[in-house]
PDB file of C-alpha atoms in Angstrom:
ATOM      1  CA  THR A  14      -8.619 -18.261  71.897  1.00 66.00           C
ATOM      2  CA  ASP A  15      -6.515 -20.794  73.489  1.00 70.00           C
ATOM      3  CA  LYS A  16      -7.562 -23.380  70.689  1.00 74.00           C
ATOM      4  CA  HIS A  17     -11.493 -22.927  71.503  1.00 78.00           C
ATOM      5  CA  LEU A  18     -11.662 -22.161  67.734  1.00 79.00           C
ATOM      6  CA  GLY A  19     -11.095 -24.854  65.324  1.00 83.00           C
ATOM      7  CA  TRP A  20      -9.482 -24.400  61.715  1.00 85.00           C
ATOM      8  CA  ARG A  21     -12.827 -24.133  59.944  1.00 87.00           C
ATOM      9  CA  GLN A  22     -14.298 -21.702  62.750  1.00 86.00           C
ATOM     10  CA  GLY A  23     -11.000 -19.682  62.769  1.00 86.00           C
ATOM     11  CA  PHE A  24     -11.515 -19.555  58.581  1.00 90.00           C
ATOM     12  CA  ASP A  25     -15.145 -18.468  58.957  1.00 90.00           C
ATOM     13  CA  THR A  26     -14.571 -15.685  61.691  1.00 89.00           C
ATOM     14  CA  ILE A  27     -11.394 -14.272  59.564  1.00 89.00           C
ATOM     15  CA  MET A  28     -13.661 -14.522  56.144  1.00 91.00           C
ATOM     16  CA  LEU A  29     -16.528 -12.787  58.122  1.00 91.00           C
ATOM     17  CA  TRP A  30     -14.293 -10.290  59.454  1.00 87.00           C
ATOM     18  CA  GLU A  31     -13.087  -9.157  56.093  1.00 89.00           C
ATOM     19  CA  PHE A  32     -16.478  -9.380  54.693  1.00 90.00           C
ATOM     20  CA  ALA A  33     -17.566  -6.665  57.176  1.00 87.00           C
ATOM     21  CA  SER A  34     -14.477  -4.541  56.574  1.00 86.00           C
ATOM     22  CA  SER A  35     -15.109  -4.621  53.096  1.00 86.00           C
ATOM     23  CA  LEU A  36     -18.586  -3.198  53.440  1.00 84.00           C
ATOM     24  CA  THR A  37     -17.800  -0.496  55.988  1.00 81.00           C
ATOM     25  CA  PRO A  38     -15.483   2.691  55.228  1.00 76.00           C
ATOM     26  CA  SER A  39     -12.150   1.700  56.120  1.00 67.00           C
ATOM     27  CA  VAL A  40     -11.687   4.635  59.354  1.00 63.00           C
ATOM     28  CA  VAL A  41     -14.407   2.506  60.974  1.00 63.00           C
ATOM     29  CA  GLY A  42     -13.342  -0.893  60.120  1.00 64.00           C
ATOM     30  CA  GLY A  43     -14.919  -3.999  61.277  1.00 68.00           C
ATOM     31  CA  SER A  44     -14.046  -4.634  64.851  1.00 73.00           C
ATOM     32  CA  GLY A  45     -17.253  -4.224  66.455  1.00 73.00           C
ATOM     33  CA  ILE A  46     -18.910  -6.996  63.859  1.00 80.00           C
ATOM     34  CA  ALA A  47     -15.860  -9.136  64.389  1.00 82.00           C
ATOM     35  CA  MET A  48     -16.822  -9.042  68.408  1.00 78.00           C
ATOM     36  CA  PHE A  49     -20.420 -10.142  67.684  1.00 82.00           C
ATOM     37  CA  ILE A  50     -19.072 -13.020  65.161  1.00 85.00           C
ATOM     38  CA  VAL A  51     -16.240 -14.318  67.809  1.00 84.00           C
ATOM     39  CA  SER A  52     -18.996 -14.454  70.404  1.00 81.00           C
ATOM     40  CA  ARG A  53     -21.293 -16.249  68.432  1.00 85.00           C
ATOM     41  CA  GLU A  54     -18.987 -18.660  68.106  1.00 83.00           C
ATOM     42  CA  GLY A  55     -19.463 -19.427  71.599  1.00 82.00           C
ATOM     43  CA  ILE A  56     -16.670 -17.752  72.968  1.00 78.00           C
ATOM     44  CA  PRO A  57     -17.591 -15.783  76.321  1.00 74.00           C
ATOM     45  CA  LEU A  58     -17.909 -11.684  76.101  1.00 66.00           C
ATOM     46  CA  GLY A  59     -14.467 -11.049  77.744  1.00 66.00           C
ATOM     47  CA  ARG A  60     -12.621 -13.598  75.643  1.00 74.00           C
ATOM     48  CA  SER A  61     -14.093 -12.337  72.372  1.00 77.00           C
ATOM     49  CA  THR A  62     -13.393  -8.570  73.489  1.00 75.00           C
ATOM     50  CA  ALA A  63      -9.820  -9.722  74.090  1.00 77.00           C
ATOM     51  CA  VAL A  64      -9.494 -11.735  70.890  1.00 80.00           C
ATOM     52  CA  VAL A  65     -10.455  -8.880  68.597  1.00 81.00           C
ATOM     53  CA  LEU A  66      -8.794  -5.832  70.419  1.00 80.00           C
ATOM     54  CA  VAL A  67      -5.307  -7.979  70.595  1.00 84.00           C
ATOM     55  CA  THR A  68      -5.532  -9.100  67.052  1.00 86.00           C
ATOM     56  CA  ALA A  69      -6.019  -5.136  66.071  1.00 85.00           C
ATOM     57  CA  LEU A  70      -3.350  -4.035  68.395  1.00 86.00           C
ATOM     58  CA  MET A  71      -0.934  -6.711  66.624  1.00 90.00           C
ATOM     59  CA  ASP A  72      -1.988  -5.630  63.233  1.00 90.00           C
ATOM     60  CA  GLU A  73      -1.216  -1.924  63.885  1.00 90.00           C
ATOM     61  CA  LEU A  74       2.242  -2.767  66.217  1.00 92.00           C
ATOM     62  CA  PHE A  75       3.175  -4.747  62.944  1.00 93.00           C
ATOM     63  CA  TYR A  76       2.774  -1.460  60.347  1.00 92.00           C
ATOM     64  CA  VAL A  77       4.404   0.989  63.668  1.00 92.00           C
ATOM     65  CA  PHE A  78       7.519  -1.495  63.462  1.00 93.00           C
ATOM     66  CA  THR A  79       7.815  -2.015  59.819  1.00 93.00           C
ATOM     67  CA  VAL A  80       7.640   1.632  58.742  1.00 91.00           C
ATOM     68  CA  PRO A  81      11.079   2.618  60.471  1.00 92.00           C
ATOM     69  CA  LEU A  82      12.655  -0.182  58.653  1.00 92.00           C
ATOM     70  CA  VAL A  83      11.316   0.845  55.619  1.00 90.00           C
ATOM     71  CA  PHE A  84      13.024   4.105  56.006  1.00 90.00           C
ATOM     72  CA  LEU A  85      16.000   2.718  57.353  1.00 90.00           C
ATOM     73  CA  PHE A  86      16.579   0.462  54.225  1.00 90.00           C
ATOM     74  CA  VAL A  87      14.879   2.224  51.470  1.00 90.00           C
ATOM     75  CA  GLY A  88      14.969   6.095  52.524  1.00 85.00           C
ATOM     76  CA  MET A  89      12.039   8.519  52.761  1.00 84.00           C
ATOM     77  CA  ASP A  90      13.044  10.365  49.190  1.00 83.00           C
ATOM     78  CA  SER A  91      11.775   7.740  46.823  1.00 87.00           C
ATOM     79  CA  LEU A  92       8.467   6.683  49.115  1.00 89.00           C
ATOM     80  CA  PHE A  93       6.294   9.653  48.504  1.00 87.00           C
ATOM     81  CA  PRO A  94       5.242  10.318  44.586  1.00 83.00           C
ATOM     82  CA  PRO A  95       5.063  14.144  43.986  1.00 79.00           C
ATOM     83  CA  GLN A  96       2.222  13.437  41.585  1.00 77.00           C
ATOM     84  CA  LEU A  97      -0.204  12.941  44.568  1.00 74.00           C
ATOM     85  CA  ASP A  98       0.494  15.945  46.406  1.00 73.00           C
ATOM     86  CA  ASN A  99      -2.782  17.778  46.855  1.00 71.00           C
ATOM     87  CA  ALA A 100      -4.542  14.619  45.142  1.00 64.00           C
ATOM     88  CA  PHE A 101      -6.333  13.785  48.608  1.00 70.00           C
ATOM     89  CA  TRP A 102      -8.102  16.463  50.408  1.00 70.00           C
ATOM     90  CA  GLY A 103      -5.622  19.270  49.100  1.00 74.00           C
ATOM     91  CA  LEU A 104      -2.732  18.026  51.226  1.00 79.00           C
ATOM     92  CA  PRO A 105       0.716  16.886  50.288  1.00 84.00           C
ATOM     93  CA  ILE A 106       1.061  12.854  50.481  1.00 84.00           C
ATOM     94  CA  LYS A 107       3.899  13.025  53.053  1.00 87.00           C
ATOM     95  CA  THR A 108       1.609  15.086  55.591  1.00 87.00           C
ATOM     96  CA  ILE A 109      -1.248  12.869  55.033  1.00 85.00           C
ATOM     97  CA  PHE A 110       1.116   9.996  55.954  1.00 88.00           C
ATOM     98  CA  TRP A 111       2.629  11.740  59.102  1.00 90.00           C
ATOM     99  CA  ILE A 112      -0.943  12.327  60.310  1.00 88.00           C
ATOM    100  CA  GLY A 113      -2.042   8.789  59.972  1.00 87.00           C
ATOM    101  CA  TYR A 114       0.957   7.350  61.111  1.00 91.00           C
ATOM    102  CA  ALA A 115       0.855   9.775  64.278  1.00 92.00           C
ATOM    103  CA  PHE A 116      -2.992   8.652  64.808  1.00 88.00           C
ATOM    104  CA  ILE A 117      -2.058   5.162  64.724  1.00 89.00           C
ATOM    105  CA  LEU A 118       1.001   5.177  66.842  1.00 92.00           C
ATOM    106  CA  ALA A 119      -1.335   7.289  69.384  1.00 90.00           C
ATOM    107  CA  MET A 120      -3.982   4.654  69.074  1.00 85.00           C
ATOM    108  CA  VAL A 121      -1.668   1.605  69.764  1.00 88.00           C
ATOM    109  CA  ALA A 122       0.058   3.515  72.761  1.00 89.00           C
ATOM    110  CA  SER A 123      -3.606   4.276  74.338  1.00 85.00           C
ATOM    111  CA  VAL A 124      -4.967   0.849  73.885  1.00 82.00           C
ATOM    112  CA  PHE A 125      -1.578  -0.794  75.098  1.00 84.00           C
ATOM    113  CA  TYR A 126      -1.376   1.432  78.067  1.00 84.00           C
ATOM    114  CA  ALA A 127      -5.073   0.600  78.618  1.00 81.00           C
ATOM    115  CA  ILE A 128      -5.277  -3.106  78.402  1.00 80.00           C
ATOM    116  CA  PHE A 129      -1.926  -4.294  80.260  1.00 82.00           C
ATOM    117  CA  PHE A 130      -1.679  -1.089  82.870  1.00 84.00           C
ATOM    118  CA  ARG A 131      -4.310   0.851  83.740  1.00 84.00           C
ATOM    119  CA  PRO A 132      -8.003  -0.198  82.356  1.00 82.00           C
ATOM    120  CA  ARG A 133     -10.513   1.451  84.705  1.00 86.00           C
ATOM    121  CA  ALA A 134      -8.406   4.635  84.820  1.00 84.00           C
ATOM    122  CA  PHE A 135      -8.115   4.892  80.984  1.00 80.00           C
ATOM    123  CA  LYS A 136     -12.168   4.252  80.803  1.00 82.00           C
ATOM    124  CA  TYR A 137     -12.626   6.756  83.435  1.00 84.00           C
ATOM    125  CA  LEU A 138     -10.628   9.152  81.331  1.00 82.00           C
ATOM    126  CA  LEU A 139     -12.523   8.501  78.467  1.00 78.00           C
ATOM    127  CA  LEU A 140     -15.834   9.228  80.207  1.00 84.00           C
ATOM    128  CA  GLN A 141     -14.586  12.416  81.515  1.00 84.00           C
ATOM    129  CA  VAL A 142     -13.378  13.631  77.993  1.00 80.00           C
ATOM    130  CA  PHE A 143     -16.660  12.810  76.395  1.00 80.00           C
ATOM    131  CA  ARG A 144     -18.727  14.835  78.885  1.00 83.00           C
ATOM    132  CA  LEU A 145     -18.018  17.690  76.962  1.00 79.00           C
ATOM    133  CA  ARG A 146     -20.987  19.342  75.597  1.00 79.00           C
ATOM    134  CA  PHE A 147     -19.706  18.775  71.788  1.00 78.00           C
ATOM    135  CA  LEU A 148     -18.901  15.012  72.458  1.00 75.00           C
ATOM    136  CA  ARG A 149     -21.830  14.259  74.951  1.00 79.00           C
ATOM    137  CA  ARG A 150     -23.748  12.388  72.194  1.00 82.00           C
ATOM    138  CA  TRP A 151     -20.841   9.963  71.515  1.00 77.00           C
ATOM    139  CA  ARG A 152     -20.548   9.280  75.406  1.00 80.00           C
ATOM    140  CA  PRO A 153     -22.790   5.785  75.236  1.00 83.00           C
ATOM    141  CA  MET A 154     -20.478   4.186  72.677  1.00 75.00           C
ATOM    142  CA  VAL A 155     -17.438   5.462  74.405  1.00 76.00           C
ATOM    143  CA  LEU A 156     -18.759   3.899  77.305  1.00 82.00           C
ATOM    144  CA  LYS A 157     -18.955   0.509  75.549  1.00 78.00           C
ATOM    145  CA  VAL A 158     -15.536   0.920  74.497  1.00 74.00           C
ATOM    146  CA  GLY A 159     -14.103   1.454  78.120  1.00 79.00           C
ATOM    147  CA  ASP A 160     -16.297  -1.698  79.327  1.00 82.00           C
ATOM    148  CA  ASP A 161     -14.684  -3.642  76.225  1.00 76.00           C
ATOM    149  CA  ILE A 162     -11.000  -2.512  77.435  1.00 76.00           C
ATOM    150  CA  VAL A 163     -11.610  -3.370  81.089  1.00 81.00           C
ATOM    151  CA  LEU A 164     -12.809  -6.975  79.895  1.00 77.00           C
ATOM    152  CA  ALA A 165     -10.008  -7.659  77.686  1.00 75.00           C
ATOM    153  CA  SER A 166      -7.719  -6.607  80.514  1.00 80.00           C
ATOM    154  CA  ASP A 167      -8.808  -8.627  82.618  1.00 79.00           C
ATOM    155  CA  GLU A 168      -8.790 -11.741  80.248  1.00 75.00           C
ATOM    156  CA  LEU A 169      -5.160 -10.862  78.849  1.00 78.00           C
ATOM    157  CA  ARG A 170      -3.409 -10.799  81.963  1.00 77.00           C
ATOM    158  CA  GLY A 171      -1.100 -13.287  82.984  1.00 76.00           C
ATOM    159  CA  LYS A 172      -0.340 -14.851  79.779  1.00 81.00           C
ATOM    160  CA  ARG A 173       2.937 -16.088  78.984  1.00 83.00           C
ATOM    161  CA  ALA A 174       5.460 -14.597  76.745  1.00 83.00           C
ATOM    162  CA  GLY A 175       5.312 -17.480  74.154  1.00 86.00           C
ATOM    163  CA  PHE A 176       1.627 -16.168  73.716  1.00 84.00           C
ATOM    164  CA  TRP A 177       2.445 -12.998  72.635  1.00 86.00           C
ATOM    165  CA  GLY A 178       5.489 -14.110  70.375  1.00 91.00           C
ATOM    166  CA  ARG A 179       3.425 -16.720  68.630  1.00 90.00           C
ATOM    167  CA  ALA A 180       0.704 -13.930  68.255  1.00 88.00           C
ATOM    168  CA  PHE A 181       2.724 -11.750  67.073  1.00 91.00           C
ATOM    169  CA  GLY A 182       4.706 -13.723  64.764  1.00 93.00           C
ATOM    170  CA  ALA A 183       1.594 -15.080  62.841  1.00 91.00           C
ATOM    171  CA  THR A 184       0.511 -11.528  62.288  1.00 92.00           C
ATOM    172  CA  CYS A 185       3.835 -10.428  60.924  1.00 93.00           C
ATOM    173  CA  PHE A 186       3.616 -13.221  58.768  1.00 94.00           C
ATOM    174  CA  SER A 187       0.520 -12.544  57.487  1.00 92.00           C
ATOM    175  CA  TRP A 188       0.641  -8.936  56.802  1.00 92.00           C
ATOM    176  CA  ALA A 189       4.202  -9.463  55.378  1.00 92.00           C
ATOM    177  CA  SER A 190       2.396 -11.799  52.738  1.00 93.00           C
ATOM    178  CA  ARG A 191      -0.934  -9.154  52.140  1.00 92.00           C
ATOM    179  CA  PHE A 192       1.563  -6.555  51.362  1.00 92.00           C
ATOM    180  CA  LEU A 193       3.815  -8.995  48.887  1.00 93.00           C
ATOM    181  CA  VAL A 194       0.392  -9.456  46.476  1.00 94.00           C
ATOM    182  CA  VAL A 195       1.262  -6.430  44.544  1.00 94.00           C
ATOM    183  CA  ASN A 196       4.991  -7.724  43.784  1.00 95.00           C
ATOM    184  CA  CYS A 197       3.839 -11.113  42.928  1.00 95.00           C
ATOM    185  CA  ILE A 198       0.912  -9.482  40.456  1.00 95.00           C
ATOM    186  CA  ALA A 199       3.673  -7.380  38.872  1.00 94.00           C
ATOM    187  CA  ALA A 200       5.932  -9.923  38.546  1.00 94.00           C
ATOM    188  CA  ALA A 201       3.333 -11.756  36.517  1.00 94.00           C
ATOM    189  CA  PHE A 202       3.245  -9.148  34.111  1.00 92.00           C
ATOM    190  CA  PHE A 203       6.869  -7.694  34.035  1.00 91.00           C
ATOM    191  CA  PRO A 204      10.466  -7.998  35.650  1.00 92.00           C
ATOM    192  CA  VAL A 205      10.199  -6.003  38.854  1.00 90.00           C
ATOM    193  CA  SER A 206      13.587  -3.995  39.410  1.00 88.00           C
ATOM    194  CA  ASP A 207      13.002  -2.941  42.866  1.00 91.00           C
ATOM    195  CA  HIS A 208      10.807  -5.446  44.545  1.00 93.00           C
ATOM    196  CA  LEU A 209      11.681  -3.512  48.078  1.00 94.00           C
ATOM    197  CA  LEU A 210      10.616   0.055  46.987  1.00 93.00           C
ATOM    198  CA  LEU A 211       7.268  -1.514  45.561  1.00 94.00           C
ATOM    199  CA  TYR A 212       6.727  -3.157  48.896  1.00 94.00           C
ATOM    200  CA  ALA A 213       7.537  -0.270  50.684  1.00 94.00           C
ATOM    201  CA  ARG A 214       5.359   2.130  48.789  1.00 92.00           C
ATOM    202  CA  GLN A 215       2.407   0.003  49.732  1.00 93.00           C
ATOM    203  CA  LEU A 216       3.064   0.287  53.182  1.00 92.00           C
ATOM    204  CA  ILE A 217       2.527   4.525  52.528  1.00 90.00           C
ATOM    205  CA  MET A 218      -0.456   3.774  50.412  1.00 90.00           C
ATOM    206  CA  TRP A 219      -1.645   1.802  53.364  1.00 90.00           C
ATOM    207  CA  VAL A 220      -2.405   4.699  55.348  1.00 86.00           C
ATOM    208  CA  ILE A 221      -4.489   6.737  52.885  1.00 82.00           C
ATOM    209  CA  LEU A 222      -6.717   3.523  52.268  1.00 84.00           C
ATOM    210  CA  LEU A 223      -7.039   3.250  56.252  1.00 82.00           C
ATOM    211  CA  ILE A 224      -8.527   6.610  56.392  1.00 79.00           C
ATOM    212  CA  SER A 225     -10.596   6.440  53.343  1.00 78.00           C
ATOM    213  CA  PRO A 226     -14.368   7.542  54.073  1.00 79.00           C
ATOM    214  CA  THR A 227     -15.516   4.609  51.609  1.00 80.00           C
ATOM    215  CA  PRO A 228     -16.351   1.020  52.021  1.00 80.00           C
ATOM    216  CA  GLY A 229     -13.450  -0.665  51.311  1.00 78.00           C
ATOM    217  CA  SER A 230     -11.286   1.983  50.411  1.00 81.00           C
ATOM    218  CA  SER A 231     -13.380   1.633  46.769  1.00 81.00           C
ATOM    219  CA  GLY A 232     -12.276   4.599  44.257  1.00 80.00           C
ATOM    220  CA  VAL A 233      -9.589   6.081  46.959  1.00 82.00           C
ATOM    221  CA  ALA A 234      -7.686   2.779  46.418  1.00 87.00           C
ATOM    222  CA  GLU A 235      -7.671   2.576  42.696  1.00 87.00           C
ATOM    223  CA  VAL A 236      -6.589   6.299  42.819  1.00 86.00           C
ATOM    224  CA  ALA A 237      -3.879   5.860  45.111  1.00 87.00           C
ATOM    225  CA  PHE A 238      -2.710   2.913  43.191  1.00 90.00           C
ATOM    226  CA  ALA A 239      -2.089   4.438  40.138  1.00 88.00           C
ATOM    227  CA  GLY A 240      -0.267   7.683  41.946  1.00 87.00           C
ATOM    228  CA  PHE A 241       2.057   5.186  43.864  1.00 89.00           C
ATOM    229  CA  PHE A 242       3.245   2.770  41.272  1.00 90.00           C
ATOM    230  CA  ARG A 243       3.032   4.667  37.929  1.00 88.00           C
ATOM    231  CA  ASP A 244       6.711   5.404  37.978  1.00 87.00           C
ATOM    232  CA  LEU A 245       7.553   1.809  38.961  1.00 89.00           C
ATOM    233  CA  PHE A 246       6.070   0.247  36.127  1.00 90.00           C
ATOM    234  CA  PRO A 247       7.735   0.094  32.725  1.00 88.00           C
ATOM    235  CA  VAL A 248       4.435   0.575  30.315  1.00 86.00           C
ATOM    236  CA  VAL A 249       1.590   2.590  31.943  1.00 83.00           C
ATOM    237  CA  GLY A 250      -1.088   0.193  30.470  1.00 85.00           C
ATOM    238  CA  TYR A 251       0.235  -2.208  33.334  1.00 91.00           C
ATOM    239  CA  ILE A 252      -1.425  -0.104  36.205  1.00 91.00           C
ATOM    240  CA  GLY A 253      -4.835  -0.643  35.355  1.00 91.00           C
ATOM    241  CA  ALA A 254      -4.517  -4.575  34.788  1.00 93.00           C
ATOM    242  CA  VAL A 255      -2.366  -5.140  38.044  1.00 94.00           C
ATOM    243  CA  ALA A 256      -4.730  -2.785  40.048  1.00 93.00           C
ATOM    244  CA  ILE A 257      -7.866  -4.977  38.777  1.00 94.00           C
ATOM    245  CA  VAL A 258      -6.388  -8.269  39.781  1.00 95.00           C
ATOM    246  CA  TRP A 259      -4.964  -6.602  43.228  1.00 94.00           C
ATOM    247  CA  ARG A 260      -8.479  -5.329  43.875  1.00 93.00           C
ATOM    248  CA  LEU A 261     -10.325  -8.766  42.843  1.00 94.00           C
ATOM    249  CA  LEU A 262      -7.806 -10.670  45.495  1.00 93.00           C
ATOM    250  CA  SER A 263      -7.676  -8.188  48.187  1.00 90.00           C
ATOM    251  CA  TYR A 264     -11.110  -6.920  48.079  1.00 91.00           C
ATOM    252  CA  TYR A 265     -13.702  -8.442  45.992  1.00 92.00           C
ATOM    253  CA  LEU A 266     -12.714 -11.836  47.097  1.00 93.00           C
ATOM    254  CA  TYR A 267     -13.833 -11.045  50.413  1.00 92.00           C
ATOM    255  CA  LEU A 268     -17.112 -10.167  49.235  1.00 93.00           C
ATOM    256  CA  PHE A 269     -17.745 -13.447  47.569  1.00 94.00           C
ATOM    257  CA  MET A 270     -16.603 -15.343  50.190  1.00 94.00           C
ATOM    258  CA  GLY A 271     -18.572 -13.530  52.806  1.00 92.00           C
ATOM    259  CA  VAL A 272     -21.737 -14.011  50.772  1.00 94.00           C
ATOM    260  CA  VAL A 273     -20.818 -17.633  50.290  1.00 94.00           C
ATOM    261  CA  ILE A 274     -19.887 -18.466  53.950  1.00 93.00           C
ATOM    262  CA  LEU A 275     -22.507 -15.873  55.881  1.00 92.00           C
ATOM    263  CA  PRO A 276     -25.668 -17.784  55.309  1.00 92.00           C
ATOM    264  CA  ARG A 277     -23.860 -21.355  56.283  1.00 91.00           C
ATOM    265  CA  TRP A 278     -22.149 -19.572  59.245  1.00 90.00           C
ATOM    266  CA  LEU A 279     -25.481 -18.352  60.256  1.00 90.00           C
ATOM    267  CA  ARG A 280     -27.224 -21.886  60.179  1.00 88.00           C
ATOM    268  CA  ARG A 281     -24.076 -23.351  62.006  1.00 86.00           C
ATOM    269  CA  THR A 282     -24.008 -21.112  64.842  1.00 84.00           C
ATOM    270  CA  SER A 283     -27.545 -20.780  65.519  1.00 82.00           C
ATOM    271  CA  ALA A 284     -27.824 -24.768  65.561  1.00 63.00           C
ATOM    272  CA  GLY A 285     -24.747 -24.229  67.881  1.00 56.00           C
TER     273      GLY A 285
END
């Protein structure tokens, strides 16, 4: 935001964004609500749209770049537990991962091209596709998406390399730390024999959580956690304990923080 938001405003914005994401299905996310939150902080619509879209783009870029590194250093054979085959939607876990990864890759490529090269052409293409009869009901929503991309493109063009370097560096630090949570919790219960494999499997599991139809991946997250990490824990009983702490820190904490911050934030932004 070019320092438009202070530390407190930034903290409130992130907590409320996570709160919104925890209340909506993971496949939907909280980006639309995040645009409202950022704009309510006094940032113009074009800039707030740009902030949210670039933040989401950086998140996905981290994942797109990290997965090949995981395959390089860990290998594919140990990343997909066979006990999870047919556990989700009757498909092999490897198939689900590649479908999800291909979707993320296509989304990143589309948004990147739309924002930095041809935003208006991309908007036109979207509108033409959604003129089809069976897609027409979503055309107003797609029109809004196209408008947001055009606004974001106008706002972001001309940013220096330092801006992008700092933004992506902060994103990498944030997500790398987030994926380390399970490693730290597990290490508190028992000596972890392979931290890299434990970390790598979280990256694979994240695709399952991303396409979950339940709010905050509730239910799906717990089943996936047990399936992905059972063979890495020395005692099966540790699975439940580590999963509970993990969900407390990565899900329920944001629900609690959102309930605490939201009323105060509404009063502050209304006064502003």
